[in-house]
Amino acid sequence: MLLIHCPYCEQDLPELEFAYAGEAHIARPTDPSKLSDEEWRDFLFIRTNPKGVHFERWRHLNGCARFFNAVRETVGDKFLATYKTGEPRPDITSLMGDAK
């Protein structure tokens, strides 16, 4: 079982307490009415699916119920870092030493 660190509760808890909430750091269009149907479709449904480091949003359902961001290495399914919503992305190069 994976343990995920909630940056708000400051605890490592089982993954069953959390829900995946999509890719992190997605900028919402400022004026969605000006987008074509294809552009709106791409915004809603097309996301990256990298092999390697991925920035994700998670929600602590059975705790504080807050959203936070996580950096996860998708090949080994290892969480490299978690951080509060609104904080900048951590430097990937400093985290990759933890993934080896």
mmCIF file of C-alpha atoms in Angstrom:
data_model
loop_
_atom_site.group_PDB
_atom_site.id
_atom_site.type_symbol
_atom_site.label_atom_id
_atom_site.label_comp_id
_atom_site.label_asym_id
_atom_site.label_seq_id
_atom_site.Cartn_x
_atom_site.Cartn_y
_atom_site.Cartn_z
ATOM 1 C CA MET A 1 0.000 0.000 0.000
ATOM 2 C CA LEU A 2 1.202 3.491 -0.837
ATOM 3 C CA LEU A 3 1.636 6.061 1.886
ATOM 4 C CA ILE A 4 0.891 9.653 0.888
ATOM 5 C CA HIS A 5 2.041 12.645 2.909
ATOM 6 C CA CYS A 6 -0.677 15.267 3.468
ATOM 7 C CA PRO A 7 1.105 18.640 3.628
ATOM 8 C CA TYR A 8 -1.760 20.119 5.664
ATOM 9 C CA CYS A 9 -2.192 17.347 8.269
ATOM 10 C CA GLU A 10 1.577 16.672 8.263
ATOM 11 C CA GLN A 11 1.025 12.893 8.269
ATOM 12 C CA ASP A 12 1.864 9.926 6.042
ATOM 13 C CA LEU A 13 -1.408 8.067 5.518
ATOM 14 C CA PRO A 14 -2.657 5.130 3.389
ATOM 15 C CA GLU A 15 -3.618 5.922 -0.186
ATOM 16 C CA LEU A 16 -7.213 4.867 0.569
ATOM 17 C CA GLU A 17 -7.662 8.170 2.430
ATOM 18 C CA PHE A 18 -6.964 10.154 -0.750
ATOM 19 C CA ALA A 19 -8.490 10.705 -4.174
ATOM 20 C CA TYR A 20 -6.628 11.540 -7.363
ATOM 21 C CA ALA A 21 -7.855 14.866 -8.776
ATOM 22 C CA GLY A 22 -6.032 15.186 -12.086
ATOM 23 C CA GLU A 23 -2.971 16.911 -13.406
ATOM 24 C CA ALA A 24 -1.608 19.827 -11.381
ATOM 25 C CA HIS A 25 -0.842 23.344 -12.580
ATOM 26 C CA ILE A 26 -3.438 23.460 -15.365
ATOM 27 C CA ALA A 27 -4.336 27.067 -16.198
ATOM 28 C CA ARG A 28 -8.034 27.612 -16.817
ATOM 29 C CA PRO A 29 -8.823 29.653 -19.976
ATOM 30 C CA THR A 30 -9.569 33.283 -19.126
ATOM 31 C CA ASP A 31 -12.487 33.403 -21.569
ATOM 32 C CA PRO A 32 -13.800 29.899 -22.341
ATOM 33 C CA SER A 33 -16.522 31.283 -24.617
ATOM 34 C CA LYS A 34 -13.830 32.293 -27.142
ATOM 35 C CA LEU A 35 -12.473 28.759 -27.457
ATOM 36 C CA SER A 36 -13.439 26.519 -30.336
ATOM 37 C CA ASP A 37 -15.138 23.227 -29.517
ATOM 38 C CA GLU A 38 -11.849 21.428 -30.181
ATOM 39 C CA GLU A 39 -9.873 23.772 -27.904
ATOM 40 C CA TRP A 40 -12.450 23.360 -25.119
ATOM 41 C CA ARG A 41 -12.370 19.571 -25.560
ATOM 42 C CA ASP A 42 -8.581 19.609 -25.317
ATOM 43 C CA PHE A 43 -8.687 21.725 -22.147
ATOM 44 C CA LEU A 44 -11.230 19.436 -20.478
ATOM 45 C CA PHE A 45 -9.964 16.030 -21.515
ATOM 46 C CA ILE A 46 -6.439 16.038 -22.923
ATOM 47 C CA ARG A 47 -3.739 15.729 -20.302
ATOM 48 C CA THR A 48 -0.142 14.605 -20.305
ATOM 49 C CA ASN A 49 0.561 11.029 -19.342
ATOM 50 C CA PRO A 50 4.328 10.944 -18.894
ATOM 51 C CA LYS A 51 6.542 8.030 -18.143
ATOM 52 C CA GLY A 52 8.530 9.496 -15.296
ATOM 53 C CA VAL A 53 7.901 12.545 -13.113
ATOM 54 C CA HIS A 54 4.331 13.846 -13.086
ATOM 55 C CA PHE A 55 2.751 16.744 -11.173
ATOM 56 C CA GLU A 56 -0.676 15.760 -9.809
ATOM 57 C CA ARG A 57 -3.493 17.090 -7.646
ATOM 58 C CA TRP A 58 -4.798 14.973 -4.804
ATOM 59 C CA ARG A 59 -7.496 15.447 -2.179
ATOM 60 C CA HIS A 60 -7.354 14.169 1.402
ATOM 61 C CA LEU A 61 -10.913 12.836 1.529
ATOM 62 C CA ASN A 62 -10.904 11.175 4.942
ATOM 63 C CA GLY A 63 -8.977 13.887 6.741
ATOM 64 C CA CYS A 64 -8.755 17.623 6.174
ATOM 65 C CA ALA A 65 -10.595 17.323 2.800
ATOM 66 C CA ARG A 66 -8.144 19.770 1.223
ATOM 67 C CA PHE A 67 -6.545 19.612 -2.204
ATOM 68 C CA PHE A 68 -2.765 19.524 -2.518
ATOM 69 C CA ASN A 69 -0.171 18.873 -5.207
ATOM 70 C CA ALA A 70 2.141 15.909 -5.462
ATOM 71 C CA VAL A 71 5.142 14.928 -7.539
ATOM 72 C CA ARG A 72 4.975 11.246 -8.433
ATOM 73 C CA GLU A 73 7.378 9.095 -10.398
ATOM 74 C CA THR A 74 4.972 7.042 -12.530
ATOM 75 C CA VAL A 75 7.227 4.094 -13.398
ATOM 76 C CA GLY A 76 7.898 3.050 -9.813
ATOM 77 C CA ASP A 77 4.692 4.680 -8.503
ATOM 78 C CA LYS A 78 6.667 6.581 -5.889
ATOM 79 C CA PHE A 79 5.685 9.937 -4.406
ATOM 80 C CA LEU A 80 8.702 12.235 -4.456
ATOM 81 C CA ALA A 81 7.087 15.228 -2.759
ATOM 82 C CA THR A 82 3.783 16.776 -1.753
ATOM 83 C CA TYR A 83 3.127 20.480 -1.326
ATOM 84 C CA LYS A 84 0.249 22.816 -0.582
ATOM 85 C CA THR A 85 -1.935 24.244 -3.333
ATOM 86 C CA GLY A 86 -0.612 27.613 -4.453
ATOM 87 C CA GLU A 87 3.007 26.803 -3.675
ATOM 88 C CA PRO A 88 5.427 26.721 -6.634
ATOM 89 C CA ARG A 89 6.507 23.470 -8.232
ATOM 90 C CA PRO A 90 9.536 21.917 -6.565
ATOM 91 C CA ASP A 91 12.735 21.592 -8.584
ATOM 92 C CA ILE A 92 12.639 18.194 -10.300
ATOM 93 C CA THR A 93 16.414 17.746 -10.339
ATOM 94 C CA SER A 94 16.626 17.911 -6.558
ATOM 95 C CA LEU A 95 13.824 15.344 -6.255
ATOM 96 C CA MET A 96 15.248 12.849 -8.749
ATOM 97 C CA GLY A 97 18.022 11.916 -6.341
ATOM 98 C CA ASP A 98 15.263 10.560 -4.060
ATOM 99 C CA ALA A 99 13.789 8.414 -6.850
ATOM 100 C CA LYS A 100 16.910 6.334 -7.428
#
